[in-house]
Short mmCIF file of C-alpha atoms in Angstrom, two decimals:
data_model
loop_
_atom_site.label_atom_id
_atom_site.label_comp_id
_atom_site.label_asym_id
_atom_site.label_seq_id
_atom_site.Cartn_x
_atom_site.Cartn_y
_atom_site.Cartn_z
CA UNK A 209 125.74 78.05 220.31
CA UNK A 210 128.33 78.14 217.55
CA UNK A 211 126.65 75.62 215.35
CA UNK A 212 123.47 77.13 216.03
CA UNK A 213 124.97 80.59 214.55
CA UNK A 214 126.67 78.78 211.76
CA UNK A 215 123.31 77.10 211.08
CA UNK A 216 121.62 80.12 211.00
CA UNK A 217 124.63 82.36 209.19
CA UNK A 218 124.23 78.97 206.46
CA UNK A 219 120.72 79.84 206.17
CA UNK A 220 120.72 83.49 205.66
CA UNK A 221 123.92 82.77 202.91
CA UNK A 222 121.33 80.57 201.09
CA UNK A 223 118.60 82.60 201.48
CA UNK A 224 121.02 85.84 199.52
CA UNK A 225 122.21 83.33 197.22
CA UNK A 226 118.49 82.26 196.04
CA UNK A 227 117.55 85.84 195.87
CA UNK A 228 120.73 86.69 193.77
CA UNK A 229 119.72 84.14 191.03
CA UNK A 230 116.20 85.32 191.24
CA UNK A 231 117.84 88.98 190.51
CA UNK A 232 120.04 87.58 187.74
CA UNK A 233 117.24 85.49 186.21
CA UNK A 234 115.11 88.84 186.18
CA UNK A 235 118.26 91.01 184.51
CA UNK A 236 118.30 88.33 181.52
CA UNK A 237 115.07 88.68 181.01
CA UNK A 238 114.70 92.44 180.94
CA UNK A 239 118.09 92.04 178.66
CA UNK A 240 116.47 89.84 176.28
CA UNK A 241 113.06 91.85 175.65
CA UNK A 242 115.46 95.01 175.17
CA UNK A 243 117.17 93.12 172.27
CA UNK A 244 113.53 91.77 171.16
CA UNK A 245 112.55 95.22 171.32
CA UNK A 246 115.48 96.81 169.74
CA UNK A 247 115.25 93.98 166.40
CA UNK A 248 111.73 94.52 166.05
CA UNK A 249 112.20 98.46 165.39
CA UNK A 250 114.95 97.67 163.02
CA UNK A 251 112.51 95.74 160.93
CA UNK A 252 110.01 98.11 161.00
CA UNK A 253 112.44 100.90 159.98
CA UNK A 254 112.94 98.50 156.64
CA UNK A 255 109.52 97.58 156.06
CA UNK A 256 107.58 99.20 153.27
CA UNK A 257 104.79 100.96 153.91
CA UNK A 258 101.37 100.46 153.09
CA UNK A 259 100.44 104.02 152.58
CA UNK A 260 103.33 104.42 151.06
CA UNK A 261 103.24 101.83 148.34
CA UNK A 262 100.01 102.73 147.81
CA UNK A 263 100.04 106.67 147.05
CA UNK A 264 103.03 105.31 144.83
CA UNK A 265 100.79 103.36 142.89
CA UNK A 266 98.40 105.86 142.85
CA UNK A 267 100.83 108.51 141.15
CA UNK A 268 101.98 105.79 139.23
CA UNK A 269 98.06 105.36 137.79
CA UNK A 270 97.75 109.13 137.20
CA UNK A 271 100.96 109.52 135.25
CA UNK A 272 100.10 106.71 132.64
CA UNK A 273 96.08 107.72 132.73
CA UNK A 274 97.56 111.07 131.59
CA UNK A 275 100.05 109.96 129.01
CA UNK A 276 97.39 107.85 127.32
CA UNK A 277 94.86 110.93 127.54
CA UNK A 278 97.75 113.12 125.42
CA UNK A 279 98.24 110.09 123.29
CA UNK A 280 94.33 109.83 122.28
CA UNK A 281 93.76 113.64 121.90
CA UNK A 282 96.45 115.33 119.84
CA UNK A 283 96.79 118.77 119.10
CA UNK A 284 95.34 119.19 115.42
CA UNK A 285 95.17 122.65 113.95
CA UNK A 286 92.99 124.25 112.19
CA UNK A 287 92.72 123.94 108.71
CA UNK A 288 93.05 127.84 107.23
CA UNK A 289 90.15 129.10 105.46
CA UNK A 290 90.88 131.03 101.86
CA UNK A 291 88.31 132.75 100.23
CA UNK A 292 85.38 130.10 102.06
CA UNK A 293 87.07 127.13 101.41
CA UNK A 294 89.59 124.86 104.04
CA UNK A 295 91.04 121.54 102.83
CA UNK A 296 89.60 118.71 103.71
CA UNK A 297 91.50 115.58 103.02
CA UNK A 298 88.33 113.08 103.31
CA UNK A 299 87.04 114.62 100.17
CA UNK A 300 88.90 114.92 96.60
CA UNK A 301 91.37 117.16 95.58
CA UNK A 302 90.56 118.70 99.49
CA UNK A 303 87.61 120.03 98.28
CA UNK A 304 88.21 122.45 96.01
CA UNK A 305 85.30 123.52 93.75
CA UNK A 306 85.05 122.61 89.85
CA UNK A 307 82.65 118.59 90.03
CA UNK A 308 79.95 119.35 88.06
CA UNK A 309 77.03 117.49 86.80
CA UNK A 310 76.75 114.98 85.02
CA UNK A 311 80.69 113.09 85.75
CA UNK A 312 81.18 115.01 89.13
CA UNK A 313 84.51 114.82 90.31
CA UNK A 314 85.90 113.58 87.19
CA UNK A 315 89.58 112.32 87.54
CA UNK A 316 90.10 108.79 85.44
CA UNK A 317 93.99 108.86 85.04
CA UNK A 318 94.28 109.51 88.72
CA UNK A 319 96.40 112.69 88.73
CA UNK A 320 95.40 113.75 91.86
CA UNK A 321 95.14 110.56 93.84
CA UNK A 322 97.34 109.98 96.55
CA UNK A 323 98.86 113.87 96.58
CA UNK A 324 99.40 116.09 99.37
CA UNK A 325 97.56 119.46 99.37
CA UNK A 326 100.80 121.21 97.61
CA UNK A 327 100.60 119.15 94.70
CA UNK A 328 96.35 119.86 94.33
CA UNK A 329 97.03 123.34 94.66
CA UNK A 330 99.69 123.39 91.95
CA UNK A 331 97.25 121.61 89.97
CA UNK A 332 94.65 123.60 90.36
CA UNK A 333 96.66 125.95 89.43
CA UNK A 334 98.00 125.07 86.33
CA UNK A 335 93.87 124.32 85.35
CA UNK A 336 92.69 127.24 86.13
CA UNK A 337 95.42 129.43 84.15
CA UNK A 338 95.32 127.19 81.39
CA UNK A 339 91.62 127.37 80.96
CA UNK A 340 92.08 131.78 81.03
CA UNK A 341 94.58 131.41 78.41
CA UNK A 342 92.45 128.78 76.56
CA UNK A 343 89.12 131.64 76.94
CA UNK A 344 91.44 134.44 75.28
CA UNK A 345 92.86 132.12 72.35
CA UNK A 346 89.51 131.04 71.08
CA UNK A 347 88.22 134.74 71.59
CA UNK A 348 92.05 135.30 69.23
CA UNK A 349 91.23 133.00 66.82
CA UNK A 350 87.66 134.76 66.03
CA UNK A 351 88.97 137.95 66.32
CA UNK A 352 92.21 137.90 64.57
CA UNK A 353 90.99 136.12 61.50
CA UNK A 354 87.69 138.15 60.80
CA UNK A 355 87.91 141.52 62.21
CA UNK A 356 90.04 144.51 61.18
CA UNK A 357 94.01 144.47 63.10
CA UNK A 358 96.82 146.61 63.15
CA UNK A 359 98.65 144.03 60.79
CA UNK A 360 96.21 143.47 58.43
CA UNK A 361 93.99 146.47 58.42
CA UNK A 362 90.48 146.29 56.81
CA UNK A 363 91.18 143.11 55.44
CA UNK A 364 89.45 140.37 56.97
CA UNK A 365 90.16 137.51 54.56
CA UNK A 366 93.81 137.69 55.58
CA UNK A 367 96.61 134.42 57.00
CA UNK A 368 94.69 132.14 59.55
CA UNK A 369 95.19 132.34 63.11
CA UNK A 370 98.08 129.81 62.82
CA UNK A 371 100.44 131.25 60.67
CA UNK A 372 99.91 135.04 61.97
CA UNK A 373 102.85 135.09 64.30
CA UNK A 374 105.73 134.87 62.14
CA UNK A 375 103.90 138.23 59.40
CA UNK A 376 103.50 139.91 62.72
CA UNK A 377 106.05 142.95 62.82
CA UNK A 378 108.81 142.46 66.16
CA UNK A 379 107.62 146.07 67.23
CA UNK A 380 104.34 144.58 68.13
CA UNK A 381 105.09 141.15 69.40
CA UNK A 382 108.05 143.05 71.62
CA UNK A 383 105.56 145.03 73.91
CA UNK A 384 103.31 142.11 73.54
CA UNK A 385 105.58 139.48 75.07
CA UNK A 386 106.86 141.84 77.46
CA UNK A 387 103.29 142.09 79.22
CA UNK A 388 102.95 138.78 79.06
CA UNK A 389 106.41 138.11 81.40
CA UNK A 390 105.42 141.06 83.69
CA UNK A 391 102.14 139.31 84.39
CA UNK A 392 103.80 135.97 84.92
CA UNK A 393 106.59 137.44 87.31
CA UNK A 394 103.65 139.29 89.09
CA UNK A 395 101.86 136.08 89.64
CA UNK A 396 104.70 133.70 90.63
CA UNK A 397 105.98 136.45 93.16
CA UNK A 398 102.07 136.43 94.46
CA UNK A 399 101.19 132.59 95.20
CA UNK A 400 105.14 131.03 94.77
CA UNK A 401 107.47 130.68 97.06
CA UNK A 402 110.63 131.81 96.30
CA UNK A 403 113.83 129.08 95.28
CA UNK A 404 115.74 129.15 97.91
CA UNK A 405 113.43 129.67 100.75
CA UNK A 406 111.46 126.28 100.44
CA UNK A 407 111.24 123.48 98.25
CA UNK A 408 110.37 124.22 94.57
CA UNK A 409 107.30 124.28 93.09
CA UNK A 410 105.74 125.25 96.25
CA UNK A 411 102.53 127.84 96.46
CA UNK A 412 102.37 129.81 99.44
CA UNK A 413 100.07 128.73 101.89
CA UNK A 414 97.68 131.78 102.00
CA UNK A 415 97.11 131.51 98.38
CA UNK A 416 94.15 130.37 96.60
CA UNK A 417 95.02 128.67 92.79
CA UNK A 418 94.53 131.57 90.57
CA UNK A 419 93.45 133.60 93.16
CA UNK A 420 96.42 136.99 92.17
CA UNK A 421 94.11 139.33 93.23
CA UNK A 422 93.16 140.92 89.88
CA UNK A 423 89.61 142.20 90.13
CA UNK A 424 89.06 145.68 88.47
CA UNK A 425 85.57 145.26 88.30
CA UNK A 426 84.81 143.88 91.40
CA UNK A 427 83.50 140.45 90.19
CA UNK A 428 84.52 138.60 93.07
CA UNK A 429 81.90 137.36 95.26
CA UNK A 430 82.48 137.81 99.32
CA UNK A 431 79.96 134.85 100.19
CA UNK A 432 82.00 131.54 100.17
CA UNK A 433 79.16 129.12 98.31
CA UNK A 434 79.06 132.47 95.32
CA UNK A 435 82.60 132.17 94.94
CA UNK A 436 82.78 128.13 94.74
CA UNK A 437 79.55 128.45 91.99
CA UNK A 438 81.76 131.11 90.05
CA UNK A 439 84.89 129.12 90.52
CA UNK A 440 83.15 126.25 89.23
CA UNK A 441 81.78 128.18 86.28
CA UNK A 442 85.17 129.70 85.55
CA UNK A 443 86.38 126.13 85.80
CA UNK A 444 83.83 124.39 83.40
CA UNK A 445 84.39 127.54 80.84
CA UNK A 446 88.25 127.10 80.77
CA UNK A 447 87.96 123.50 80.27
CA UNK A 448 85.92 123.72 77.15
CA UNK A 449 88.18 126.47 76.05
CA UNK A 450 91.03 124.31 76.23
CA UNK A 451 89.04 121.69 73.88
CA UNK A 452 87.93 124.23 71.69
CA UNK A 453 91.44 126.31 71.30
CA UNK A 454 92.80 122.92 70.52
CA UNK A 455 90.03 122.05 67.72
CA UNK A 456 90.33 125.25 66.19
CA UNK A 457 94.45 124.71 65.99
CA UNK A 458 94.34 120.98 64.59
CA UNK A 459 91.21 122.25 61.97
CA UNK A 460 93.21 125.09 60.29
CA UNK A 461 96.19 123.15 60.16
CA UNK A 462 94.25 120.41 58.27
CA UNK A 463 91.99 122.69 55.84
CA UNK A 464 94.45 125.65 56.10
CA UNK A 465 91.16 127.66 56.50
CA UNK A 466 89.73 130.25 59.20
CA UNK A 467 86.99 129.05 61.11
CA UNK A 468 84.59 131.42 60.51
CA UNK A 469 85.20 130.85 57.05
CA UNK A 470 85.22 126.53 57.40
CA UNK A 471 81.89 127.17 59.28
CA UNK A 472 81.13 128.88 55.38
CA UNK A 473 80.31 132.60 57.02
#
């Protein structure tokens, strides 16, 4: 009886001892898929993700498509429009009026080649009040030397345009010379900027060359295409003033006569 007991006390000892490894077997199993489990969710926490990368790249794509669409469209402003006209830099001198037939835009020492609209306008300038003072000198030279004057009186065959100035009494070159400065400070203080407030020799932006806004007779067309034809004419009449004022100067000083009286009137 007492081996049969230990037999069967042997048996039920093996018995708890196979089910013991079966239960430790089972916990290292369950311990290892719980580590398995616990480094896969690591990884995924540094992965990158897909959706992710990809709206990245996406805002990445819309950024530079927008830089390059500022890059190809700049802001350009308007050029400003003065009495009809609005620089244009594709076409000489920006387009101001004065090519006529049969040269056109006649420029052969290049003056205005290569110069920023400041330097056209002050050009301009310079031609168009030349030519005025050109139109009034060869109207002076036919009027001082063959018409009755203050100096002179009735006597038309007097000195020659040339060498009036210095028999000319200083109480009527005084008021004279004094209109002339007025109207030379009223026009710089019209189209010039002032020294000090910009660079020198610098027209104001709003102003037109020889535009000073004397009109007493209301000449001045409002259409833009009149006022380019009567700039132009103004333009082509000053230019041959210039020649002529010039001719008339070099001819007396040669024959020391008027030129009424070299033309034999």
């Amino acid at each position: 009886l007492d081996q049969q007991q230990m037999g069967h006390n042997s048996n039920s000892l093996t018995t708890q001892l196979r089910e013991l490894h079966c239960q430790t077997n089972i916990f290292h199993i369950k311990m290892k898929l719980a580590i398995l489990a616990a480094l896969a969710g690591s990884a995924a926490a540094f992965a990158p993700s897909a959706s992710t990368g990809s709206s990245s790249s996406a805002m990445q794509m819309s950024e530079t498509v927008a830089e390059e669409t500022v890059e190809e469209s700049p802001f350009v402003p308007a050029a400003m429009t003065i009495n009809g006209w609005a620089a244009d830099a594709a076409l000489p001198i920006y387009g101001l009026p004065g090519a006529v037939s049969p040269l056109g835009f006649f420029d052969p020492l290049g003056f205005s080649k290569n110069t920023d609209l400041n330097t056209v306008k002050r050009l301009r300038e310079a031609e168009v009040m030349h030519g005025r003072v050109a139109m009034m000198a060869t109207l002076g030279y036919l009027i001082g030397e063959s018409t009755p004057t203050i100096t002179y009186g009735m006597d038309v065959h007097h000195t020659i345009a040339n060498n009036q100035i210095p028999e000319i009494p200083g109480t009527v070159l005084f008021p004279f010379f004094l209109a002339i400065n007025i109207a030379e400070a009223l026009r710089a203080s019209t189209g010039w900027i002032e020294p000090g407030l910009g660079p020198l020799f610098t027209l104001r932006e709003k102003y037109y060359p020889g535009d000073v806004g004397f009109d007493p007779l209301g000449l001045k067309p409002k259409d833009a295409k009149d006022f380019a034809n009567m700039q132009t004419k103004e333009l082509s009449n000053g230019r041959l003033a210039m020649l002529a004022a010039a001719g008339m100067c070099v001819q007396e000083q040669i024959n020391g006569k008027g030129i009424l009286e070299n033309l034999g009137f």
